[in-house]
Amino acid sequence: MVAPNFFGNRTLDILSKAEREGYGVLAQVCYDAGMAIAFVQAAERCRSPAILMLFPITLAYGKGPFLRFCLDLAHQASVPIAVHLDHATDPEHIELAFSLAEQGIAFDSIMVDASHAETDEENINLARPYIGRAYKLGIPVEVELGRLEGGEAGLRMISDAKLTDPEKAEVYMEGTGASILAPSIGNLHGTYLNPPNFRQHILVKLYKAFKGRIPLCLHGTDGLPDEIFVQCIRNGVSKINMNSWARDPYAKTLREHLSTKSFPEAQEAATEAFASVTRSTLCHLTKYRSSRLHPFTQSAMSNVVLITGAAGWLGGLLARALKEDAMTPNLQLILADVVEPTAPADVDTVAIKIDLTDELQVEALFNTRLGFPDTVYCLHGIMSRGSEDDFDFGLKVNVGSVRLLLDTIRQKQHPSGRLIKFVFTSSLAVYGGPLPDLITSSTIATPESAYGLGKLTSELFINEYTRRGFIDGRILRLPTIVVRPGPPSLATSAFISAIIREPLQGLEATCPIGDSLDSSALDLPLWLASSQVTIANLVHAKHIPAELFPPHTRVVCLPGFTATVRDEILALGKVSGKGALALIKFKDDPVNRRVVSSWPSKFDNTYALNLGFNVDKGGMEPIIWRFQREL
């Protein structure tokens, strides 16, 4: 039986492209909705194709509704994601998959696993009838030639492994009519108690026989070292199955957090643990091109990150987030600010008190004991009201010091020859004048403040230095962040956090917009994002492949949502009661109101979301609840 051509099938399209371009695709087992959501979000953030796998035991209890949920989740993602039924061995599970397909709820592919058969001939005879029926339903099938040792949650235990005989592979695939082959080359399900001994020569022969026709799938890959992935992908493997590598951190985190936190908080932490591992794995596999590691993904390499403005609350949160980021192994930090920043625990850090407008001091940042940074986060600056009040000093810091950093990088260059990633935090203040109702990536920036002028000028330098190949720039125009912790800043937007932060702590706050709760001025719309989402997006920015940006600009308006000043105050009342509202005092400030009113309040998030950035959901109330819990 010859496999038909499945034109437009998600699984086969994903694997065919991976084989042609020389990378692997993560196929991850998901046991529940939390895992499935985390996996899809991880794939979107990494801009990677992926395959979401269900075990038969999950299909048996979730049935049609859960499969429909997974299909909708995967198929509506911004990257190609397929849904696959793995290790369908028992007839009732295969029949259930077929029955759902007849109802219009069909897997993109399934594995009919008859590897428990005593002989290859018996394997063919068991699998072939199901494969024929699957093809009538438009579902390609994966099969296993040989037999893997071991077992996992949801799989039967196998104690006698049987290596694939490549000389029999052609006959076997013709006999079953299968579309994907999972060979046994010394891999096993579960934990490797001894160093893995993969027979790469088997893969070499299989790839030579099936290249361009039948994708190869590798089972039993949890926890393998980088060099094995490199060899296997070089030898034709495109589908990489994993299970416990992400499942176990999920279960461990959920168990530990349930003893001290509420169930939603524990579930959120467990989901993030699952997403963190899968993000790291996705990034690795899609970068194993030409059988070598992309420089970013080498787990043995250092990640030296320079953060300017590191003593501020944003820099401090970013440093801690990078420490927890699975995609930034071996982190080392250079933290710089006008006061000496605080280093996060358990990270090799150089903390420096510095004047970033001084050429010699800036040059010293690139000569510390940690060596040349791989990534620079340029967070420092004189805020909006400070820039407006002291025009010359604002430009000296917001333009001059950024230019000093750029020129130092240009003159020195990274010893490896790689371009330094330069992540710059810009602002909504670059916009002004008459604006369209919806800001898009092509909307012209015309600032109406000194702060906006400084930010836009530095943006232009970064775009030009990127175009000339001096740096790899990433320019992030941040929404107004709520709720900022700590004392108020000199930013014109500082009140947006203060009217939430101070009342939640029993303190008075001044609102410079309007003169009372009844003032129509409170209907001023704002473009907002939470600190949690903003920090996650800052971390993500350094992981985006350079080729995903258009050639003419590195500017990205980070995703946000629109809320009015009144929406903020009403949300505070819902969360904390009328007593909190009474702590807000009104003192209308025409200068403040003019500057904030010039900022846009509604953006098209499409471009940023397609790059894998996140956006808050649910408006102000979840943000205020979260901030209140963390006080």
XYZ file of C-alpha atoms in Angstrom:
631
model
C 0.000 0.000 0.000
C 1.411 3.385 -1.001
C 0.734 6.429 1.177
C -1.366 9.033 -0.653
C -0.299 12.627 -1.113
C -1.666 14.629 1.811
C -1.591 18.062 0.237
C -1.901 20.762 2.899
C -1.611 18.397 5.873
C -0.203 20.335 8.808
C 2.026 17.636 10.246
C 3.602 16.643 6.950
C 4.023 20.260 5.803
C 5.788 21.134 9.061
C 8.099 18.108 8.890
C 8.868 18.446 5.181
C 9.980 22.050 5.632
C 12.098 21.087 8.663
C 13.835 18.331 6.701
C 14.540 20.631 3.756
C 15.974 23.379 5.935
C 17.843 21.157 8.386
C 16.210 21.702 11.776
C 14.131 19.704 14.229
C 10.516 20.249 15.306
C 9.522 19.660 18.923
C 6.587 17.286 19.361
C 5.599 17.638 23.026
C 3.122 15.502 24.964
C 0.491 17.609 26.744
C -1.705 16.036 29.431
C -4.054 18.925 30.184
C -5.239 22.323 28.992
C -2.597 24.215 30.955
C 0.206 22.323 29.257
C -1.387 22.751 25.832
C -1.792 26.520 26.280
C 1.772 26.892 27.578
C 3.172 24.870 24.672
C 1.368 26.869 21.997
C 2.376 30.164 23.609
C 5.995 28.962 23.791
C 5.956 28.086 20.095
C 4.512 31.495 19.225
C 7.109 33.314 21.300
C 9.927 31.349 19.659
C 8.323 31.789 16.217
C 8.765 28.042 15.823
C 6.615 25.352 14.239
C 5.562 22.662 16.698
C 3.512 19.505 17.148
C 1.187 19.176 20.135
C 0.837 15.502 21.064
C -1.798 13.699 23.101
C -1.432 10.232 24.570
C -4.402 7.852 24.161
C -5.070 8.016 27.912
C -5.659 11.771 27.590
C -7.896 11.320 24.565
C -9.889 8.661 26.437
C -10.906 10.994 29.262
C -11.018 14.274 27.327
C -12.624 12.853 24.188
C -14.067 15.210 21.569
C -14.297 18.428 23.625
C -10.644 18.332 24.668
C -9.422 17.377 21.195
C -11.496 20.197 19.699
C -9.961 22.599 22.226
C -6.439 21.488 21.272
C -7.147 21.706 17.548
C -8.598 25.216 17.844
C -5.679 26.308 20.023
C -3.087 24.947 17.608
C -4.726 25.890 14.339
C -5.420 29.472 15.425
C -1.818 30.046 16.514
C 0.388 32.508 14.646
C 2.896 29.748 13.820
C 2.244 26.323 12.227
C 1.219 23.824 14.921
C -0.212 20.358 14.342
C -2.034 18.028 16.769
C -0.875 14.399 16.827
C -2.123 11.288 18.622
C 0.954 9.444 19.883
C 1.325 5.693 20.575
C -2.218 4.584 19.745
C -1.900 0.863 20.438
C -5.250 -0.339 21.799
C -8.074 -0.718 19.247
C -10.550 1.271 21.366
C -8.290 4.329 21.304
C -7.785 4.133 17.549
C -11.512 3.655 17.008
C -12.227 6.687 19.189
C -9.870 8.812 17.062
C -11.576 7.588 13.879
C -15.049 8.199 15.302
C -14.145 11.772 16.218
C -12.648 12.313 12.760
C -15.938 11.227 11.211
C -17.587 13.930 13.333
C -15.195 16.549 11.961
C -12.820 16.514 14.956
C -9.737 14.971 13.370
C -6.116 14.767 14.479
C -3.625 16.148 11.966
C -1.761 12.835 12.273
C -1.757 9.736 14.463
C 0.707 7.030 15.416
C -0.576 3.482 15.023
C 1.859 1.671 17.305
C 2.158 -2.055 16.632
C 5.800 -2.248 17.745
C 4.854 -4.752 20.467
C 4.413 -7.364 17.714
C 6.908 -10.231 17.695
C 7.895 -9.806 14.043
C 7.923 -7.057 11.450
C 5.373 -9.019 9.446
C 2.996 -9.091 12.412
C 3.621 -5.385 12.922
C 2.573 -4.747 9.298
C -0.515 -6.905 9.590
C -1.668 -5.161 12.780
C -1.070 -1.637 11.549
C -2.086 -1.860 7.896
C -5.909 -2.035 8.289
C -5.962 1.001 10.587
C -3.672 2.949 8.282
C -5.976 2.306 5.348
C -8.932 3.616 7.310
C -6.967 6.641 8.508
C -6.116 7.565 4.930
C -9.781 7.511 3.967
C -10.284 10.072 6.723
C -7.386 12.171 5.438
C -5.073 11.409 8.382
C -1.403 10.471 7.794
C 0.033 7.800 10.076
C 3.315 7.348 11.901
C 4.632 3.853 12.609
C 7.511 2.386 14.603
C 9.844 -0.134 12.954
C 11.673 -2.080 15.645
C 10.818 -1.576 19.300
C 11.895 0.934 21.955
C 12.638 -0.176 25.479
C 11.078 1.539 28.512
C 7.789 3.248 29.277
C 6.264 6.485 30.518
C 3.078 7.798 32.075
C 0.371 6.772 29.646
C 2.501 4.157 27.813
C 2.930 0.458 28.351
C 6.303 -0.765 29.636
C 8.519 -2.568 27.105
C 11.526 -4.529 28.394
C 12.991 -5.959 25.197
C 14.239 -3.416 22.675
C 14.609 -4.298 19.024
C 16.714 -2.128 16.718
C 15.373 -1.109 13.332
C 16.808 -3.061 10.420
C 17.295 -0.415 7.701
C 17.452 -3.107 5.032
C 13.833 -4.021 5.787
C 12.584 -0.460 6.065
C 11.502 0.010 2.451
C 9.475 -3.212 2.481
C 7.978 -2.310 5.845
C 6.888 1.187 4.794
C 5.424 -0.141 1.547
C 3.669 -2.885 3.471
C 2.044 -0.508 5.958
C 1.648 2.464 3.644
C 2.668 4.742 6.541
C 3.728 8.376 6.054
C 6.160 8.883 8.992
C 8.759 6.439 10.345
C 9.899 6.237 13.989
C 13.008 4.020 14.107
C 14.611 2.282 17.088
C 18.310 3.216 17.160
C 19.128 2.754 20.854
C 16.692 5.387 22.080
C 14.258 4.500 24.875
C 11.150 5.832 26.577
C 11.815 7.220 30.031
C 15.100 7.954 31.804
C 18.502 6.965 30.458
C 20.304 5.240 33.334
C 23.440 4.904 31.202
C 24.857 7.211 28.512
C 22.712 6.829 25.375
C 24.193 4.754 22.569
C 22.486 5.893 19.392
C 23.305 3.915 16.242
C 23.618 6.834 13.887
C 24.467 4.551 10.977
C 20.857 3.347 11.026
C 19.612 6.897 10.591
C 22.102 7.511 7.780
C 20.753 4.561 5.812
C 17.114 5.431 6.494
C 17.607 9.059 5.480
C 19.306 8.001 2.274
C 16.359 5.724 1.468
C 13.521 8.075 2.429
C 14.846 11.623 2.022
C 12.119 13.903 0.700
C 9.484 11.151 0.946
C 9.067 9.937 4.540
C 9.969 12.092 7.559
C 11.917 10.455 10.372
C 10.761 10.767 13.979
C 12.923 10.278 17.077
C 11.224 9.028 20.250
C 12.822 8.925 23.689
C 14.717 12.230 23.583
C 14.057 13.697 27.044
C 17.222 15.171 28.510
C 19.596 14.271 25.687
C 22.788 16.329 25.234
C 23.079 18.819 22.399
C 25.515 16.769 20.348
C 23.027 13.907 19.928
C 20.353 16.260 18.614
C 22.856 17.738 16.189
C 23.835 14.307 14.867
C 20.266 13.072 14.571
C 19.033 16.160 12.743
C 22.026 16.043 10.440
C 21.110 12.437 9.702
C 17.553 13.273 8.694
C 15.400 13.423 11.847
C 12.804 16.198 11.717
C 10.259 15.237 14.433
C 11.618 15.182 18.005
C 9.243 13.640 20.569
C 9.468 14.753 24.206
C 7.429 14.180 27.334
C 8.923 14.214 30.843
C 11.498 16.938 30.138
C 8.713 19.534 30.460
C 6.093 17.447 32.276
C 8.167 16.834 35.412
C 8.950 20.537 36.123
C 5.235 21.222 35.647
C 4.261 18.580 38.230
C 7.038 19.543 40.652
C 6.195 23.246 40.545
C 2.481 22.581 40.985
C 3.136 20.303 43.961
C 5.507 22.729 45.697
C 3.365 25.823 45.162
C 0.147 24.197 46.347
C 1.606 24.062 49.862
C 1.970 27.844 50.081
C -0.177 29.460 47.375
C -3.718 29.385 46.063
C -4.525 26.874 43.341
C -4.710 29.499 40.529
C -1.301 30.864 41.566
C 0.191 27.372 41.755
C -1.271 26.471 38.378
C 0.082 29.680 36.833
C 3.574 28.932 38.191
C 3.440 25.325 36.944
C 2.294 26.425 33.499
C 5.157 28.909 33.280
C 7.619 26.159 34.282
C 6.289 23.988 31.443
C 6.451 26.894 28.987
C 9.990 27.791 30.019
C 11.342 24.319 29.237
C 9.489 24.037 25.949
C 10.621 27.522 24.874
C 14.224 26.518 25.459
C 13.803 23.247 23.561
C 11.968 24.858 20.647
C 14.700 27.437 20.290
C 17.388 24.740 20.309
C 15.769 22.460 17.757
C 14.854 25.113 15.223
C 18.403 26.471 15.325
C 20.263 23.200 14.734
C 20.734 24.128 11.103
C 23.463 22.627 8.919
C 24.186 20.197 11.799
C 25.635 22.865 14.073
C 24.336 24.934 16.920
C 23.304 28.505 16.327
C 25.585 30.650 18.550
C 22.642 31.706 20.703
C 21.626 28.168 21.581
C 24.923 26.657 22.637
C 24.288 25.662 26.230
C 27.993 25.818 27.041
C 28.331 29.452 26.022
C 28.143 32.418 28.361
C 25.394 34.993 28.147
C 26.933 38.276 29.232
C 24.179 40.886 29.467
C 24.768 44.596 30.114
C 21.832 46.526 31.581
C 22.052 50.317 31.837
C 19.600 51.969 34.204
C 19.860 48.761 36.219
C 19.230 50.412 39.588
C 15.713 51.331 38.513
C 12.787 49.063 39.217
C 12.538 47.953 35.576
C 16.223 47.044 35.410
C 16.006 45.121 38.661
C 13.007 43.100 37.516
C 14.670 42.429 34.162
C 17.847 41.117 35.819
C 15.802 38.685 37.928
C 13.722 37.613 34.932
C 16.847 36.864 32.873
C 18.104 34.723 35.737
C 14.958 32.582 35.469
C 14.929 32.490 31.658
C 15.637 28.981 30.364
C 16.721 30.455 27.036
C 19.523 32.447 28.693
C 21.795 29.789 30.213
C 25.013 30.649 32.064
C 23.896 34.222 32.666
C 26.454 36.847 33.677
C 25.394 40.426 34.330
C 27.003 43.847 34.008
C 24.700 46.272 35.826
C 25.276 50.015 35.420
C 23.555 53.131 36.751
C 24.170 56.467 38.475
C 23.960 54.575 41.780
C 25.408 51.103 42.212
C 22.726 48.545 41.277
C 21.836 45.558 43.449
C 22.890 42.221 41.990
C 20.411 39.323 41.958
C 21.393 36.334 44.078
C 23.360 33.480 42.513
C 24.318 35.345 39.334
C 27.890 36.292 38.473
C 27.530 40.082 38.411
C 29.615 43.210 38.007
C 27.691 46.200 39.419
C 29.025 49.644 38.477
C 28.192 53.189 39.565
C 28.688 55.187 36.388
C 28.167 58.421 34.501
C 26.934 57.191 31.124
C 27.681 60.559 29.515
C 31.416 60.075 30.184
C 33.268 58.379 27.309
C 35.953 56.694 29.436
C 33.440 55.339 31.921
C 31.283 53.931 29.129
C 34.320 52.257 27.558
C 35.033 50.592 30.924
C 31.703 48.749 30.692
C 33.172 46.708 27.846
C 36.396 45.864 29.707
C 35.120 44.219 32.894
C 36.267 40.787 34.083
C 33.170 39.313 32.389
C 34.416 40.387 28.970
C 32.420 41.834 26.109
C 28.623 41.717 26.531
C 26.545 39.642 24.124
C 23.411 41.722 24.717
C 22.900 45.318 25.855
C 19.633 46.475 27.395
C 19.607 50.280 27.204
C 17.035 51.244 29.841
C 18.480 54.445 31.298
C 17.222 57.938 30.608
C 15.831 61.194 31.942
C 12.082 60.789 32.185
C 9.469 62.919 30.454
C 8.901 65.693 32.994
C 12.609 65.859 33.815
C 13.458 66.222 30.111
C 10.863 68.942 29.678
C 12.182 70.907 32.665
C 15.906 70.579 31.745
C 16.076 70.385 27.954
C 19.877 70.279 27.546
C 20.501 67.700 30.223
C 17.665 65.546 28.881
C 19.237 65.457 25.409
C 22.706 64.838 26.867
C 21.448 61.675 28.577
C 18.681 60.490 26.255
C 20.673 60.976 23.046
C 24.317 61.618 23.901
C 24.841 58.695 26.251
C 23.044 56.283 23.896
C 25.293 57.434 21.058
C 28.330 56.825 23.297
C 27.230 53.231 23.883
C 26.625 52.672 20.181
C 29.978 54.124 19.158
C 31.850 52.089 21.760
C 30.252 48.908 20.418
C 31.005 49.967 16.860
C 34.678 50.619 17.601
C 35.310 47.505 19.682
C 33.002 44.837 18.200
C 32.446 41.414 19.795
C 35.564 39.178 19.802
C 33.559 36.349 18.191
C 32.501 38.569 15.288
C 28.825 38.315 16.284
C 26.720 41.442 16.314
C 25.744 42.601 19.783
C 22.006 42.640 20.370
C 21.089 46.160 21.445
C 17.630 46.326 23.054
C 16.428 49.904 23.491
C 13.353 50.938 25.459
C 11.550 53.770 23.693
C 8.253 55.439 24.458
C 4.817 56.503 23.261
C 6.164 60.041 23.604
C 7.611 59.767 20.078
C 4.062 60.394 18.842
C 2.269 63.716 18.768
C 0.165 66.014 16.647
C -2.944 64.817 14.812
C -2.980 61.024 15.019
C -5.171 58.339 13.440
C -7.581 56.467 15.701
C -5.394 53.354 15.414
C -1.595 53.525 15.436
C 0.132 51.029 13.165
C 3.783 50.236 12.525
C 3.748 52.710 9.606
C 2.359 55.687 11.569
C 4.812 58.596 11.425
C 6.292 59.680 14.772
C 6.125 63.442 15.421
C 6.984 64.069 19.091
C 5.652 67.067 20.992
C 7.965 66.805 24.013
C 11.682 66.900 24.718
C 11.510 63.339 25.991
C 9.869 62.134 22.772
C 12.451 64.003 20.713
C 15.293 62.288 22.559
C 13.776 58.839 22.208
C 13.039 59.231 18.499
C 16.549 60.556 17.806
C 18.104 57.533 19.505
C 15.762 55.234 17.578
C 17.085 56.656 14.312
C 20.686 56.091 15.395
C 19.929 52.481 16.344
C 18.175 51.790 13.040
C 21.107 53.245 11.123
C 23.745 51.379 13.138
C 21.764 48.179 12.518
C 21.514 48.874 8.788
C 25.276 49.361 8.624
C 25.958 46.093 10.439
C 27.410 47.667 13.595
C 24.779 46.179 15.951
C 21.655 43.995 15.956
C 19.134 46.538 17.224
C 15.699 45.963 18.747
C 13.670 49.103 19.542
C 10.713 48.625 21.859
C 8.147 51.392 22.228
C 6.699 50.591 25.620
C 3.125 51.257 26.668
C 2.678 53.080 29.953
C 3.426 50.459 32.597
C 1.033 49.885 35.489
C 1.489 49.372 38.343
C 5.086 50.590 38.753
C 6.469 49.643 42.190
C 8.563 51.936 44.350
C 8.501 55.727 44.766
C 7.064 58.045 42.102
C 9.401 59.041 39.261
C 9.710 62.300 37.327
C 7.823 60.747 34.417
C 4.735 62.647 33.312
C 2.946 59.295 33.413
C 3.964 58.578 37.036
C 0.464 59.369 38.333
C -0.997 56.471 36.324
C 0.655 54.041 38.728
C 0.549 56.315 41.777
C -3.259 56.520 41.884
C -3.296 52.708 42.245
C -0.093 52.029 44.184
C -0.459 54.605 46.980
C -4.144 53.968 47.893
C -3.476 50.214 48.062
C -0.896 51.034 50.736
C -3.190 53.418 52.617
C -1.470 56.532 51.250
C -2.857 59.562 49.466
C -2.158 60.023 45.752
C -2.558 63.056 43.539
C -4.278 62.776 40.177
C -3.233 65.654 37.876
C -6.079 64.956 35.452
C -9.397 66.574 36.290
C -10.613 68.113 39.542
C -12.961 65.400 40.860
C -14.301 61.908 40.267
C -17.065 63.471 38.177
C -14.689 65.334 35.833
C -14.986 64.509 32.145
C -11.190 64.859 31.933
C -10.964 61.391 33.522
C -12.149 59.926 30.237
C -8.640 60.514 28.884
C -7.638 57.184 27.251
C -4.268 55.576 27.993
C -2.255 52.797 26.345
C -1.199 50.426 29.127
C 0.614 47.184 29.946
C 1.399 45.403 33.206
C 4.941 45.199 34.541
C 4.840 41.383 34.329
C 4.003 41.334 30.629
C 6.462 44.145 29.890
C 9.341 42.310 31.569
C 8.478 39.082 29.742
C 8.494 41.017 26.469
C 11.870 42.602 27.237
C 13.351 39.143 27.761
C 11.695 37.844 24.599
C 13.097 40.712 22.530
C 16.631 39.340 22.624
C 15.509 35.917 21.416
C 13.806 37.037 18.190
C 15.781 35.976 15.090
C 17.060 39.041 13.252
C 15.602 37.854 9.953
C 12.052 38.271 11.294
C 12.398 42.065 11.322
C 11.782 44.049 8.126
C 14.941 45.509 6.580
C 13.966 49.158 7.028
C 13.210 49.336 10.773
C 13.715 47.576 14.095
C 10.917 49.470 15.839
C 8.206 47.421 17.556
C 5.297 48.922 19.469
C 4.867 46.468 22.322
C 1.324 45.166 22.794
C -0.975 46.918 25.226
C -4.600 47.695 25.933
C -6.662 50.876 26.189
C -8.163 52.116 29.459
C -9.166 55.568 30.639
C -8.089 57.235 33.873
C -11.666 56.662 35.027
C -11.394 52.937 34.175
C -8.336 52.760 36.402
C -10.062 54.418 39.332
C -13.218 52.317 38.998
C -11.131 49.122 38.859
C -9.335 50.209 42.040
C -12.703 50.660 43.726
C -13.846 47.174 42.681
C -10.673 45.582 44.011
C -10.080 47.614 47.168
C -13.326 49.448 47.983
C -14.454 53.035 48.444
C -11.832 53.690 51.115
C -9.100 53.447 48.497
C -10.929 55.867 46.199
C -11.133 58.438 48.982
C -7.321 58.566 49.085
C -7.133 59.953 45.538
C -6.892 63.749 45.538
C -7.372 65.783 42.378
C -5.188 68.717 41.297
C -5.453 69.437 37.600
C -2.058 70.092 35.938
C -2.431 71.620 32.437
C 1.172 70.788 31.408
C 0.831 67.184 32.491
C -2.571 66.852 30.853
C -1.285 68.368 27.580
C 1.676 65.964 27.368
C -0.321 62.837 28.241
C -3.150 63.858 25.907
C -0.687 64.014 23.008
C 0.145 60.336 23.388
C -1.752 57.768 21.326
C -4.109 55.416 23.126
C -4.869 52.645 20.660
C -2.420 50.534 18.645
C -2.629 47.655 16.213
C -0.983 44.773 18.133
C -0.795 42.448 15.121
C 2.865 42.931 14.177
C 4.127 42.614 17.744
C 2.014 39.536 18.457
C 3.290 37.910 15.268
C 6.815 38.401 16.617
C 5.803 36.433 19.706
C 5.299 39.260 22.203
C 2.599 38.910 24.874
C -0.355 41.121 25.769
C -2.358 41.566 28.994
C -5.851 40.135 29.104
C -8.761 41.276 31.257
C -8.024 44.985 31.603
C -7.043 46.736 34.846
C -8.654 44.547 37.507
C -6.313 41.512 37.174
C -3.319 43.869 37.245
C -4.508 45.566 40.440
C -5.356 42.235 42.073
C -1.861 40.945 41.283
C -0.149 44.071 42.583
C -2.194 43.960 45.793
C -1.219 40.307 46.396
C 2.456 41.150 45.968
C 2.481 44.047 48.448
